[in-house]
Coordinates of C-alpha atoms and ligand atoms in Angstrom, one line a residue:
X1 CA 78.3 117.3 116.6
X2 CA 78.8 113.4 117.3
X3 CA 78.7 112.0 120.7
X4 CA 82.2 110.9 122.1
X5 CA 82.6 107.5 123.4
X6 CA 85.3 105.4 125.2
X7 CA 86.1 101.7 125.4
X8 CA 88.8 99.6 126.8
X9 CA 89.7 96.3 125.1
X10 CA 92.3 93.6 126.0
X11 CA 93.8 92.2 122.9
X12 CA 95.4 88.7 123.9
X13 CA 97.5 88.1 120.9
X14 CA 98.4 89.6 117.5
X15 CA 95.4 87.6 115.8
X16 CA 93.1 89.8 118.1
X17 CA 94.8 93.1 116.9
X18 CA 94.2 91.8 113.3
X19 CA 90.7 91.0 113.9
X20 CA 89.9 94.2 115.3
X21 CA 91.6 96.0 112.2
X22 CA 89.3 93.9 109.8
X23 CA 86.2 94.7 112.0
X24 CA 87.1 98.3 111.8
X25 CA 87.7 98.2 108.0
X26 CA 84.2 97.7 107.0
X27 CA 83.0 100.8 109.1
X28 CA 85.2 103.6 107.9
X29 CA 84.1 105.8 105.3
X30 CA 85.9 108.8 103.4
X31 CA 86.8 111.5 105.6
X32 CA 87.3 109.2 108.6
X33 CA 90.6 109.3 110.5
X34 CA 92.2 106.7 112.9
X35 CA 94.9 107.7 115.4
X36 CA 97.2 105.0 116.2
X37 CA 99.0 105.8 119.4
X38 CA 101.5 103.8 121.6
X39 CA 105.1 103.0 122.0
X40 CA 107.2 101.4 119.1
X41 CA 106.2 97.7 118.7
X42 CA 102.8 98.0 120.4
X43 CA 100.9 96.9 117.3
X44 CA 99.9 100.0 115.4
X45 CA 101.2 99.0 112.1
X46 CA 99.8 95.4 112.7
X47 CA 96.3 96.8 113.0
X48 CA 96.6 99.0 110.1
X49 CA 97.8 96.3 107.9
X50 CA 95.0 94.1 108.6
X51 CA 92.5 96.8 108.2
X52 CA 94.1 97.9 104.8
X53 CA 94.2 94.3 103.5
X54 CA 90.4 93.8 104.6
X55 CA 89.4 96.9 102.6
X56 CA 91.3 96.1 99.8
X57 CA 90.0 92.5 99.7
X58 CA 93.5 91.1 99.0
X59 CA 96.5 90.1 100.8
X60 CA 98.7 93.2 99.6
X61 CA 102.1 93.8 100.7
X62 CA 101.6 96.6 103.2
X63 CA 105.0 97.9 104.4
X64 CA 105.5 100.1 107.5
X65 CA 105.8 103.6 106.2
X66 CA 108.6 104.4 108.5
X67 CA 110.8 105.9 105.9
X68 CA 108.3 107.2 103.4
X69 CA 106.1 108.7 106.1
X70 CA 102.8 108.0 104.0
X71 CA 101.7 105.1 101.8
X72 CA 98.4 105.1 99.9
X73 CA 96.2 102.6 98.6
X74 CA 93.3 102.5 96.2
X75 CA 90.4 100.5 97.9
X76 CA 87.0 100.2 96.5
X77 CA 85.0 103.3 97.5
X78 CA 87.9 104.9 99.3
X79 CA 91.5 105.9 99.0
X80 CA 93.7 104.7 102.2
X81 CA 96.4 106.6 103.6
X82 CA 98.6 105.0 106.1
X83 CA 101.2 107.4 107.8
X84 CA 103.8 106.9 110.2
X85 CA 105.0 110.5 111.5
X86 CA 107.6 109.2 113.8
X87 CA 110.2 110.9 111.6
X88 CA 108.3 114.1 110.9
X89 CA 110.6 117.0 111.7
X90 CA 107.9 119.7 111.8
X91 CA 104.2 119.7 112.0
X92 CA 104.0 121.8 108.8
X93 CA 105.5 119.0 106.8
X94 CA 102.1 117.5 107.0
X95 CA 101.0 120.1 104.3
X96 CA 104.0 118.8 102.2
X97 CA 102.6 115.4 102.5
X98 CA 99.2 116.4 101.4
X99 CA 97.7 114.9 104.7
X100 CA 95.3 117.7 105.3
X101 CA 93.6 117.1 102.0
X102 CA 93.6 113.4 102.6
X103 CA 91.9 113.8 106.1
X104 CA 89.1 115.5 104.2
X105 CA 88.6 112.9 101.4
X106 CA 90.3 109.6 102.2
X107 CA 90.3 107.1 105.2
X108 CA 93.7 108.1 107.1
X109 CA 95.5 105.6 109.7
X110 CA 98.0 107.8 111.5
X111 CA 101.0 106.5 113.7
X112 CA 102.6 108.9 116.0
X113 CA 99.5 111.4 115.6
X114 CA 100.9 113.6 118.4
X115 CA 103.4 114.9 115.5
X116 CA 100.4 116.5 113.7
X117 CA 100.5 119.5 116.1
X118 CA 97.9 121.9 115.2
X119 CA 97.0 119.7 112.1
X120 CA 95.5 117.1 114.3
X121 CA 91.9 116.3 113.0
X122 CA 89.0 117.4 115.5
X123 CA 87.0 114.3 114.6
X124 CA 89.0 111.3 114.9
X125 CA 88.9 107.6 116.5
X126 CA 91.9 107.3 118.8
X127 CA 93.2 103.9 119.5
X128 CA 95.9 103.7 122.2
X129 CA 98.1 100.6 122.5
X130 CA 99.8 99.5 125.7
X131 CA 101.7 96.2 126.6
X132 CA 99.7 94.2 129.0
X133 CA 101.2 90.9 129.9
X134 CA 101.7 88.9 126.8
X135 CA 99.0 91.0 124.8
X136 CA 98.0 94.4 124.6
X137 CA 95.6 96.9 126.2
X138 CA 93.7 99.1 123.7
X139 CA 91.9 102.4 124.9
X140 CA 89.6 103.7 122.2
X141 CA 87.9 107.2 122.0
X142 CA 86.1 109.0 119.4
X143 CA 82.9 109.1 117.7
X144 CA 80.3 106.8 119.1
X145 CA 79.5 105.1 115.8
X146 CA 83.0 104.0 115.4
X147 CA 83.8 103.1 118.9
X148 CA 80.7 101.0 119.1
X149 CA 81.7 99.1 116.3
X150 CA 85.0 97.8 117.8
X151 CA 83.1 96.0 120.5
X152 CA 81.1 93.6 118.0
Ligands
ADP201 N1 97.6 92.0 120.9 C1 98.8 91.8 120.6 N2 99.4 90.9 121.6 C2 100.8 90.6 121.5 N3 101.5 90.9 120.2 C3 100.9 91.8 119.4 C4 99.7 92.2 119.7 N4 99.2 93.0 118.5 C5 100.3 93.0 117.7 N5 101.4 92.3 118.3 C6 102.8 92.1 117.9 O1 103.5 93.5 118.1 C7 104.7 93.4 117.2 C8 104.9 94.9 116.9 O2 103.8 95.5 116.2 P1 103.9 96.8 115.1 O3 102.5 96.7 114.6 O4 105.0 96.6 114.1 O5 104.4 97.8 116.1 P2 104.1 99.4 115.9 O6 103.7 99.9 114.5 O7 103.4 99.9 116.9 O8 105.4 100.1 116.1 C9 104.2 92.7 116.1 O9 105.2 91.6 116.0 C10 102.9 92.0 116.5 O10 102.8 90.7 116.0
MG202 MG1 104.5 100.9 113.1

């Protein structure tokens, strides 16, 4: 079992959030899941968008999957799934969306992870955003290797 780790970071502006997404992009591998927690407008999609663009290596249009619930991208070396589960009506819809399979073989970025219920993956990096002044406070917890990469 990998060691769990915690880290608290202050992100003063949206560029700091994007930079964190880009930093994380290079460290994720197939089977890794990032849970993006926090209220509406806290920066979850902003981080996911920067991460996906960095991993794709191009300035792709990355819409918020608010209505589609999931959006997938073919990146070199790994498929990326970006999910926004705010509108999920029942945790078992996760199965219909194919997310359990994606957790096993893709890089998954999940907004509103609490909607997953019993389908929440055991081993995941959780990033929780909260407003702090003009910026955001980010609390990270998860596998030591991934948490350490955030601080670089
Ligand atoms: N560290 C930050 N400080 C200030 N504003 C930020 C920060 N990170 C992101 N934002 C801004 O927060 C807004 C909402 O972000 P978004 O990612 O759409 O929210 P969510 O997906 O959590 O609902 C965006 O306009 C973005 O520019
Ligand atoms: Mg969002």
